[in-house]
XYZ file of C-alpha atoms in Angstrom:
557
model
C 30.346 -20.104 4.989
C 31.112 -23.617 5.753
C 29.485 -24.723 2.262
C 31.578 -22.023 0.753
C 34.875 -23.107 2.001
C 34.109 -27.068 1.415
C 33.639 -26.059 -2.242
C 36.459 -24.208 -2.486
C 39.027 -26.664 -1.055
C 37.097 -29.545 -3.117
C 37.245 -27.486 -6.197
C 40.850 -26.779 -6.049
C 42.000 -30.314 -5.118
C 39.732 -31.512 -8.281
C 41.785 -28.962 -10.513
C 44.753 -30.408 -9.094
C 43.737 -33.903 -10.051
C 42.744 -32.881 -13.214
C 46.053 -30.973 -14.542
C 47.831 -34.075 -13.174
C 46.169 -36.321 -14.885
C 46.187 -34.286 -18.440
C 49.734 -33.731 -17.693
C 50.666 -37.262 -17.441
C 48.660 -38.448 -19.998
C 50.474 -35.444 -22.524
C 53.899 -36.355 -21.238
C 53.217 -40.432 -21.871
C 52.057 -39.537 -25.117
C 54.660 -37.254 -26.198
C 57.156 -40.374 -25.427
C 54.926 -42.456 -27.194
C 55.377 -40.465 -29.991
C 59.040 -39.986 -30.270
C 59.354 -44.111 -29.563
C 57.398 -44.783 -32.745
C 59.476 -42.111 -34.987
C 62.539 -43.891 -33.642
C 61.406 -47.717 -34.547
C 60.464 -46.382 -38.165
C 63.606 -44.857 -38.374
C 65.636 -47.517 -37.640
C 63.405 -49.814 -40.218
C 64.153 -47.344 -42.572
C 67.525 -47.887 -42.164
C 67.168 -51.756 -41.852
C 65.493 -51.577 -45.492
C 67.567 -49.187 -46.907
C 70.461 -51.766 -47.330
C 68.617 -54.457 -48.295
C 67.720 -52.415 -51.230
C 70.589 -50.804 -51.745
C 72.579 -54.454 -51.611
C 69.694 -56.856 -53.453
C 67.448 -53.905 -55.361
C 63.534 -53.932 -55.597
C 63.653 -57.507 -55.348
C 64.451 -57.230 -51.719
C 60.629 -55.841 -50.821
C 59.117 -58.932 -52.365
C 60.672 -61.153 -49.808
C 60.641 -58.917 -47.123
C 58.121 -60.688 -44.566
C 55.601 -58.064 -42.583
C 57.380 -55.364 -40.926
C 57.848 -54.902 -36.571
C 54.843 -53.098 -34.949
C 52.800 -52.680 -37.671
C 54.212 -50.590 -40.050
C 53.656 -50.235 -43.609
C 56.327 -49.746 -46.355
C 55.306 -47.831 -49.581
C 58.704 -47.141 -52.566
C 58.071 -43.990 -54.028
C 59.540 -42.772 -57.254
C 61.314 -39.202 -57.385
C 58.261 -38.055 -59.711
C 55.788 -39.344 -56.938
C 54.649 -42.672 -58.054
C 53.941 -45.362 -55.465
C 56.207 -48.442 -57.127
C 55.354 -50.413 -54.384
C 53.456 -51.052 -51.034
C 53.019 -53.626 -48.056
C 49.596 -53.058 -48.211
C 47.924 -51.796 -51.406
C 48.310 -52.352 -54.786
C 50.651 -49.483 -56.446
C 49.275 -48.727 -59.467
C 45.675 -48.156 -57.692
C 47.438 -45.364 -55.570
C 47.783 -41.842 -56.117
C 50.688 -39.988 -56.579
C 52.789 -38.872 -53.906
C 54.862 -36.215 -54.950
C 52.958 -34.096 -53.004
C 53.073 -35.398 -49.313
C 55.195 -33.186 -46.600
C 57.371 -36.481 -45.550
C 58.142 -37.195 -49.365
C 58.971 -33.372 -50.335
C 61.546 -33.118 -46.970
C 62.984 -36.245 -48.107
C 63.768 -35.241 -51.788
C 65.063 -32.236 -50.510
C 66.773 -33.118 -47.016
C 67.408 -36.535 -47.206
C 64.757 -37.637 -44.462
C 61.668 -36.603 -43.440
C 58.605 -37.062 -40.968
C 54.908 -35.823 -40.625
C 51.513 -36.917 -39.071
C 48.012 -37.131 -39.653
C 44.842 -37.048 -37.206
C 41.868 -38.707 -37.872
C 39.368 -37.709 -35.257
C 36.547 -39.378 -36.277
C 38.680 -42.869 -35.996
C 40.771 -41.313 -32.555
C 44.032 -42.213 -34.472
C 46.728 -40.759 -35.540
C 49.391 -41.638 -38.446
C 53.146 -41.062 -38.229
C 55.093 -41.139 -41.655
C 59.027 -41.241 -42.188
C 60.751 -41.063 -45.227
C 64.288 -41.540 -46.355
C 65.611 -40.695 -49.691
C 67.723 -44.049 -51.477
C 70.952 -43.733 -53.359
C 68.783 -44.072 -56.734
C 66.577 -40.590 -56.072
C 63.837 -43.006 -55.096
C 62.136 -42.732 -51.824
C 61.367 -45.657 -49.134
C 58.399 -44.220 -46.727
C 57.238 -45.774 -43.528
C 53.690 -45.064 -41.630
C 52.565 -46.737 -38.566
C 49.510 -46.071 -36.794
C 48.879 -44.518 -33.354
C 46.979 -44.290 -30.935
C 45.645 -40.803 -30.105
C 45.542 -39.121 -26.582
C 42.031 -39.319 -26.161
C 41.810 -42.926 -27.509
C 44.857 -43.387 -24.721
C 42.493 -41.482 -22.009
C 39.969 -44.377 -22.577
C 42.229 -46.767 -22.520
C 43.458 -45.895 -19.010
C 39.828 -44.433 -17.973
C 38.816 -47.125 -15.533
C 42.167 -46.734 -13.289
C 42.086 -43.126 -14.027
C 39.167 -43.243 -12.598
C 39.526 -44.799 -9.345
C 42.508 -42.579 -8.679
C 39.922 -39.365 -9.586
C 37.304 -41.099 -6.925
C 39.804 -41.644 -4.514
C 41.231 -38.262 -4.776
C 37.711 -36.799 -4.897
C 36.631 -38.603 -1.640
C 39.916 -37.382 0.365
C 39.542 -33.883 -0.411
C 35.942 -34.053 0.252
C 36.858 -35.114 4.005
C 39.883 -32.893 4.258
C 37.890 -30.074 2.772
C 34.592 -30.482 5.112
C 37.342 -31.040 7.895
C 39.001 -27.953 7.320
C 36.054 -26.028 6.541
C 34.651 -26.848 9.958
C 37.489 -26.276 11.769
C 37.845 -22.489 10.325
C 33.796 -21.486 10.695
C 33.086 -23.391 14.604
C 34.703 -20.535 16.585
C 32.991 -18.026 14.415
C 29.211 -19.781 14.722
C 30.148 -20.719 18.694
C 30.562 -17.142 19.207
C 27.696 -15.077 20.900
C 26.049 -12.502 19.382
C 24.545 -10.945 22.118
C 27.315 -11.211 24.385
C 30.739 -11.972 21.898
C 34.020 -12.948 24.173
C 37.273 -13.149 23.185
C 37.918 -17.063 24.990
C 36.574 -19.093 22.085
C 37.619 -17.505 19.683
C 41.271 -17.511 17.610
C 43.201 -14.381 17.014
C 42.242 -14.012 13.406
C 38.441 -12.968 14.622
C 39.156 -10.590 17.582
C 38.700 -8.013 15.567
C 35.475 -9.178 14.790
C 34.831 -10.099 17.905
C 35.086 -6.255 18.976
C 33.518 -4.901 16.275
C 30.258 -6.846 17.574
C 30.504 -5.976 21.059
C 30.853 -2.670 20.080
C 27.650 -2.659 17.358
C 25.657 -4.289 20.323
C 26.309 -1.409 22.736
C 25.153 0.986 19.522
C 22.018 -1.023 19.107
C 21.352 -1.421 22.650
C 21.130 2.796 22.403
C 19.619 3.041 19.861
C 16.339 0.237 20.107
C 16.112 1.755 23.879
C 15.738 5.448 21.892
C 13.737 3.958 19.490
C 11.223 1.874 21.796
C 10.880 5.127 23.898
C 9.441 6.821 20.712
C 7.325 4.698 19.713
C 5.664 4.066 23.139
C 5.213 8.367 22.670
C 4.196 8.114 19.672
C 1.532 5.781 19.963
C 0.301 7.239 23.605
C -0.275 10.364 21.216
C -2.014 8.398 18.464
C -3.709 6.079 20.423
C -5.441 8.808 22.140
C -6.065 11.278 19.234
C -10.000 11.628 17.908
C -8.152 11.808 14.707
C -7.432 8.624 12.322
C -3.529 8.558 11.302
C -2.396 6.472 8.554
C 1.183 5.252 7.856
C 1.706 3.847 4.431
C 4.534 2.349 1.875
C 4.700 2.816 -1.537
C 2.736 -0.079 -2.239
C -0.248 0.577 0.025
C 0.680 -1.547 2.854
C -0.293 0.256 6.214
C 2.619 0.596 8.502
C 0.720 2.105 11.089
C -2.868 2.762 12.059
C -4.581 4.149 15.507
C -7.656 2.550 16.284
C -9.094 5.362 15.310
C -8.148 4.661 11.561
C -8.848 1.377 11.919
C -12.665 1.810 12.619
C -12.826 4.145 9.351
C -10.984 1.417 7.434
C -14.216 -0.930 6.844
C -12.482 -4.085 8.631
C -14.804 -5.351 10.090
C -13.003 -8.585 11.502
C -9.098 -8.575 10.811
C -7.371 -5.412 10.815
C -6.369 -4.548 7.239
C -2.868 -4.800 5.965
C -3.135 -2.818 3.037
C -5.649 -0.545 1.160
C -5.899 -3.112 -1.659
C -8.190 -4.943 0.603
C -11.873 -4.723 -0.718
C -13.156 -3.831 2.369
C -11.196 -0.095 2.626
C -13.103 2.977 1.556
C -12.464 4.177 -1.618
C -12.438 7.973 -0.536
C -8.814 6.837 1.378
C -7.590 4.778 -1.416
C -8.168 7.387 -3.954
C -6.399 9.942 -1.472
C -3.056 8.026 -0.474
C -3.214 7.391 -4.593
C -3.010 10.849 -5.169
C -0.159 11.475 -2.401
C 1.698 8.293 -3.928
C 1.765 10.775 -6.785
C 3.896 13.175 -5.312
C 0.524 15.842 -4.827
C -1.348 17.112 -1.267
C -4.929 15.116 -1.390
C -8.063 16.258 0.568
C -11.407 15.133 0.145
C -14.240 14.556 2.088
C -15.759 10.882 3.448
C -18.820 10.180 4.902
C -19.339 7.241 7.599
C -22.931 6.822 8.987
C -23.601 9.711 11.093
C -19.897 11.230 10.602
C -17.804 13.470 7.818
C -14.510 13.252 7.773
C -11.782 14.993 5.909
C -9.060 12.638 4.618
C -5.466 14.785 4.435
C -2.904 12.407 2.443
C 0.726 13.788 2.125
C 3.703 12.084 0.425
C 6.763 10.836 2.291
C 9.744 12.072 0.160
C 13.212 9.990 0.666
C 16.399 11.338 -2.062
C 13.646 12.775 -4.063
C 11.362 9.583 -4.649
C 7.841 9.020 -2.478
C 8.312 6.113 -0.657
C 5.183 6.635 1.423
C 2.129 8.038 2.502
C 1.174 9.623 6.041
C -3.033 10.007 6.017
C -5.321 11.881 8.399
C -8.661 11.427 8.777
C -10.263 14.476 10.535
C -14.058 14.630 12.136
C -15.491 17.566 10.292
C -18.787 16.487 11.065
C -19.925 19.502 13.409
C -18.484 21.865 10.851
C -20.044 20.835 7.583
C -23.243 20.385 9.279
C -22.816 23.897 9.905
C -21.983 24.882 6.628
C -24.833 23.056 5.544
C -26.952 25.157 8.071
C -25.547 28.109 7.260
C -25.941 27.643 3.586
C -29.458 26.326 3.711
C -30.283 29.299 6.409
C -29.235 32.368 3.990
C -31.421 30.407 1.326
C -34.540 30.194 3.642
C -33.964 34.199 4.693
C -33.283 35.336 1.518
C -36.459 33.921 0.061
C -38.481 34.635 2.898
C -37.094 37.814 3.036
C -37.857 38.353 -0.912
C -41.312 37.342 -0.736
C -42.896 40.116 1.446
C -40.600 42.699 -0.386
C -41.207 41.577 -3.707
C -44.992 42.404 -2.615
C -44.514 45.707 -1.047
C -42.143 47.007 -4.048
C -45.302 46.113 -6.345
C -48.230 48.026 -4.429
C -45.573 51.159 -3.556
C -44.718 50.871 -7.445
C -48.455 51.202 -8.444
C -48.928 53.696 -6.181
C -45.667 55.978 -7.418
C -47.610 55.890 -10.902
C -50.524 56.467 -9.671
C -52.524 53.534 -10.915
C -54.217 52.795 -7.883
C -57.654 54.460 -7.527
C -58.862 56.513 -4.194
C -60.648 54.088 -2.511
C -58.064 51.663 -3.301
C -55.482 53.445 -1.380
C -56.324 52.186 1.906
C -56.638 48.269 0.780
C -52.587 48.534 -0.539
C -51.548 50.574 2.189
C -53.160 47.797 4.573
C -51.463 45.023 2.553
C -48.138 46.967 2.463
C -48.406 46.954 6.553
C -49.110 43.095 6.627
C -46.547 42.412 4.432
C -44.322 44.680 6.878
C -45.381 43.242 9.903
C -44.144 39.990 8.478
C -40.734 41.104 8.030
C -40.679 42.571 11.452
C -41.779 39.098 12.631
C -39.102 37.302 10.562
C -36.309 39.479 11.898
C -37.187 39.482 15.364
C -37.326 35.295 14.878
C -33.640 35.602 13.267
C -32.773 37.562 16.272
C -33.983 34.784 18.954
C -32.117 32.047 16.856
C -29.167 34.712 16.874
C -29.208 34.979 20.889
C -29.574 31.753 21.251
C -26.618 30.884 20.043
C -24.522 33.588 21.532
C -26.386 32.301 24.817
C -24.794 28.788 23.924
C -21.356 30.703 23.147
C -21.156 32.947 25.908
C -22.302 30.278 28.671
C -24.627 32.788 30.455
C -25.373 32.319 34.142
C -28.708 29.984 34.773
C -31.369 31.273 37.222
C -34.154 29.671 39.154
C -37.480 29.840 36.975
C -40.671 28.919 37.866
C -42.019 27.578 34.324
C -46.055 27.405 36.029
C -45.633 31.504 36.448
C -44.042 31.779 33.343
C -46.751 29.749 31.311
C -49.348 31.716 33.143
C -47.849 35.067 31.863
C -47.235 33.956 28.286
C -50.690 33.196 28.446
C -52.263 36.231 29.617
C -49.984 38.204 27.194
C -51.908 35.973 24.344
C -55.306 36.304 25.022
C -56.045 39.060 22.765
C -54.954 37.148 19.969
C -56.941 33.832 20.896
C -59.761 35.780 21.799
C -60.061 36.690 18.179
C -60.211 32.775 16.923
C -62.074 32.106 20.277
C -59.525 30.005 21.481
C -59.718 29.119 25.015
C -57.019 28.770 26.960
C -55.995 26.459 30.187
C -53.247 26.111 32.398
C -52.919 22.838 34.495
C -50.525 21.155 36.816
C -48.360 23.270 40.083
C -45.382 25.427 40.447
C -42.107 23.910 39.193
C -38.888 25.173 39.493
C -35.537 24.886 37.163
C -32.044 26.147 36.601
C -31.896 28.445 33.040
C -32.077 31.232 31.254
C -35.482 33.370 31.769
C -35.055 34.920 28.318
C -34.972 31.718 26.080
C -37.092 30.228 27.995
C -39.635 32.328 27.555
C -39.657 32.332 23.880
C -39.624 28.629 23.818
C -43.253 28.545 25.667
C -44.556 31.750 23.881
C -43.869 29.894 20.767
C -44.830 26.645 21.517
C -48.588 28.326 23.270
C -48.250 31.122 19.898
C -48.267 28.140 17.185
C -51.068 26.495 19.016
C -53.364 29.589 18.363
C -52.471 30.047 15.306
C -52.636 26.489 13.803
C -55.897 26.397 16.114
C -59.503 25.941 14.778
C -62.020 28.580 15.641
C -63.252 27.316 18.875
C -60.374 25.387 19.700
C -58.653 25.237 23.196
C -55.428 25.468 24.527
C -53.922 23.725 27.022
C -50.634 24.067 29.063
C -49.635 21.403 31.452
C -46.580 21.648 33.816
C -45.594 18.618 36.046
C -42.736 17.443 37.879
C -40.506 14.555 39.686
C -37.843 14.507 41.987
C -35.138 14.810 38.945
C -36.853 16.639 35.966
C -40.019 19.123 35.220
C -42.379 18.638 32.221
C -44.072 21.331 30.313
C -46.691 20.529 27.460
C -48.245 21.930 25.678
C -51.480 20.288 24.101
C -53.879 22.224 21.337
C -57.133 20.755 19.600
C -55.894 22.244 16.070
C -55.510 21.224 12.458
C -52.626 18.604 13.665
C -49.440 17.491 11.082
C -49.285 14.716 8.854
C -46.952 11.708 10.280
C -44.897 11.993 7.750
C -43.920 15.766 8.408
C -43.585 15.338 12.188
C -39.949 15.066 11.921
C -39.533 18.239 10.118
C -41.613 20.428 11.635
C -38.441 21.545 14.254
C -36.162 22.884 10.536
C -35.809 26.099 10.319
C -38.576 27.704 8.120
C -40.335 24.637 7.475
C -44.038 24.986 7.221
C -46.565 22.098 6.806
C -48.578 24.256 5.407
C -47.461 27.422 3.668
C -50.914 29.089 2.798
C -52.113 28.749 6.118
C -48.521 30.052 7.895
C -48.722 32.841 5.190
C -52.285 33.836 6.472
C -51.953 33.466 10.143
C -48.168 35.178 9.789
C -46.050 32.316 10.371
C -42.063 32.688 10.198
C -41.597 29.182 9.912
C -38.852 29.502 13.261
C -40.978 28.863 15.637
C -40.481 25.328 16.815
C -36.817 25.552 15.345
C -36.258 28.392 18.439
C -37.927 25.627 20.753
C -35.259 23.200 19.497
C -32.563 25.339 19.914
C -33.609 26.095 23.313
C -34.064 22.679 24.698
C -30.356 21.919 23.424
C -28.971 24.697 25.209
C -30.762 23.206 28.551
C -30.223 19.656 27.984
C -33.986 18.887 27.887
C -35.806 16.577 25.680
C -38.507 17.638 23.038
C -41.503 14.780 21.749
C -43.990 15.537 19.509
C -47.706 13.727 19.057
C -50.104 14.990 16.398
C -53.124 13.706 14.454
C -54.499 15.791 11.602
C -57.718 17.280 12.425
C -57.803 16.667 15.670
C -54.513 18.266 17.251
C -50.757 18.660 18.408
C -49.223 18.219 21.870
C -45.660 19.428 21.983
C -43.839 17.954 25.138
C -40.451 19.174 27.074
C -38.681 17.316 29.799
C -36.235 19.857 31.613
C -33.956 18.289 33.936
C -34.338 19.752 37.248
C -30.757 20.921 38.727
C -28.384 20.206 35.492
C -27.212 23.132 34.113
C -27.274 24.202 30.076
């Protein structure tokens, strides 16, 4: 403001100095002017007599003329018959100058001509003689801007001088107006240093103050709830302008962001995922966005909406939700009604071919009994498949349900799962062992016992002929160990991690032939989840398996 007003008051005492000065100038050489006119006029009338008195003779002795001026005798047809200056009869005619003309007719007359190139100017005056003859004087003068140089240097020094005074009166001025106004406090304005022109002012800040006060105190609450919700949400929230600069992000966002050092200050940044740039791109659009991300062990769902302002998007709000535990079901699910379809399909597909020969009667007598016997197996299978589904099933409305833990001895409960097998290992002569005392833990008798019948079950049937069997249950003061070791056909290394997916098999012809299901360990997996116990696994082919479960003691499923 201070700059302002200095230029103004300096500007305005320049244009002062300025008209002034062309003013004076225009007046000095209006007067200039008329002096000349005058001087030629009364030349004019000085010459005039002699002529009219002595005739042309009277120019030849006429010595050179006051200020300057030249004398040219012009005949009433326009030629020169004589000049001061020039010779006459190299001159052109003149019976068609403006002075000349005005004289014929008038009796005088005057006119001028500018020469701007030269910065002169030439007066003529003409007076008509008793003969019809006319006597014309010129005189050269000096133009207004050759009079502006002239008079430049002392022009000037008044300018300067002028210049510097209303440079100090303006910057004196100027600071005298703006010091109250940049003295006064913004924070807490008074009314004591300040002159009566600003109390309005004044007021109007004290009064914006109290309405910001209000309004940052509302606003600061806000945020402080805001981010105590966002802070603390699982979820990632994103806050974004139009030009992907983030506004806001919870920490949350921030570790899906890919910073790895500096927080991120905009999705432009190479080091943001794509899946979110490609998102708040399609919000920035004006259009919902979902799509899925993956990071490391977690899926997330990005949700990008636009921020709408009059009509235009001038942001982006993005959510980035753990979906992990849902896909993976999904994927479960999906890969589950595969698995049971196709297991399903394969014993049916069988039995709808032998009861289809058999309906046309193109199996012989003797054959009968062989299909009907394969038609049972195949039957059998299913029932075994089902009754697996239905274990997984109860397991997990076990884990839904939360149903009440008992105490079970898992030494009596190996002991019985073992007795109730013997017929079957008998067959492969199997022999089988239990070692180790009774232990005691907290669950639930039902899922536990399918977890040890299938665990002592697969060890029959993946058994050699011969083979053994061995359960061993052991405990400490904070956790009881059942395993259970076989002296089978063993699994490859590289299938040991599989072997607890549902309806994997290492070995498909064999599980066909013994009547696996291919749930077997996958309902021991389930199992130890729901009671927080551990599972480990040691195998080498041809020589055999030990399956291992740590249970801990008093913790609950």
């Amino acid at each position: 403001m201070t700059g302002k007003i200095f230029r103004s008051c300096f500007l305005v005492g320049l244009a002062i100095m300025v008209l002034c000065t062309a003013l004076f100038v225009a007046v000095m050489a209006s007067r200039y002017e008329d002096q000349v006119y005058q001087e030629m006029e009364e030349t004019a009338v000085y010459v005039k007599r002699g002529m009219e008195e002595s005739g042309g003779d009277y120019l030849s002795g006429l010595e050179d003329l006051e200020g300057g001026q030249r004398l040219t005798w012009i005949a009433a047809d326009g030629t020169v018959l004589y000049d001061s200056e020039a010779d006459p009869a190299a001159m052109e005619n003149h019976a068609d100058r403006e002075e000349v003309i005005q004289a014929l007719e008038e009796g005088t007359g005057q006119s001028k001509h500018l020469s701007n190139t030269l910065l002169q100017k030439t007066l003529y005056y003409a007076v008509r003689l008793d003969d019809g003859t006319v006597l014309r004087l010129s005189c050269q003068e000096t133009t207004m801007g050759a009079l502006i140089i002239s008079v430049l240097q002392p022009i000037l020094w008044i300018v300067v001088l002028a210049l510097v005074l209303s440079g100090v009166l303006a910057s004196r001025l100027s600071r005298q107006i703006t010091k109250p106004i940049n003295n006064i406090d913004l924070e807490n304005p008074r009314l004591d240093d300040a002159y009566e022109e600003i109390f309005p002012l004044v007021g109007r800040l004290r009064e914006q103050n109290r309405t910001i006060s209000r309004q940052m105190e509302a606003l600061s609450r806000r945020q402080r709830e805001f981010a105590a919700l966002a802070e603390n949400m699982s979820e990632g929230v994103l806050l974004l302008d139009s030009r992907y600069n983030i506004l806001y992000s919870n920490q949350s966002a921030y570790a899906l962001l890919g910073g790895e050092e500096e927080k991120p200050e905009s999705l432009r940044q190479e080091t943001c995922r794509k899946e979110i740039w490609e998102a708040a791109g399609r919000a920035l659009a004006g259009c919902h966005a979902e799509s899925l991300m993956r990071a490391e062990s977690h899926i997330f769902e990005i949700l990008a909406n636009p921020v709408t302002a009059n009509g235009q998007v001038t942001g982006v709000v993005v959510l980035m939700v753990d979906v992990t535990e849902r896909e993976e079901r999904e994927s479960l699910r999906r890969e589950f009604s595969a698995n049971v379809s196709h297991e399903l399909k394969t014993p049916l597909t069988s039995i709808s071919g032998f009861a289809e020969l058999m309906k046309e009667g193109l199996v012989e007598a003797d054959k009968m009994r062989e299909f009907a016997g394969d038609i049972y197996k195949e039957c059998g299978q299913l029932i075994a498949l089902i009754d697996d589904i239905m274990k997984l099933s109860r397991l997990d409305e076990a884990a839904e349900n939360e149903v009440a833990p008992e105490s079970v001895d898992l030494y009596d409960l190996s002991q019985d799962i073992l007795e109730s097998l013997q017929p079957a290992a008998a067959k492969r002569s199997v022999s089988l062992h239990l070692e180790g005392e009774k232990q005691t833990i907290l669950g639930v008798w039902r899922i536990l016992h399918e977890m040890v019948y299938n665990l002592c079950d697969n060890a029959i049937k993946y058994n050699k002929d011969g083979g053994s069997v061995t359960v061993q249950v052991t405990g400490e003061a904070e956790r009881v160990t059942l395993a259970v070791k076989d002296t089978g056909i063993g699994i490859p290394k590289g299938q040991q991690d599989r072997v607890f997916e549902r309806f994997y098999r290492v070995d498909k012809s064999h599980s066909r032939r013994v009547g696996g299901t291919g749930l077997g360990l996958s309902i021991v997996k389930h199992g130890a989840q729901y009671h927080n116990a551990l599972i480990s696994l040691e195998s080498e082919p041809d020589v055999g398996t030990t399956i291992a479960i740590v249970f801990p003691r008093n913790m609950r499923p």
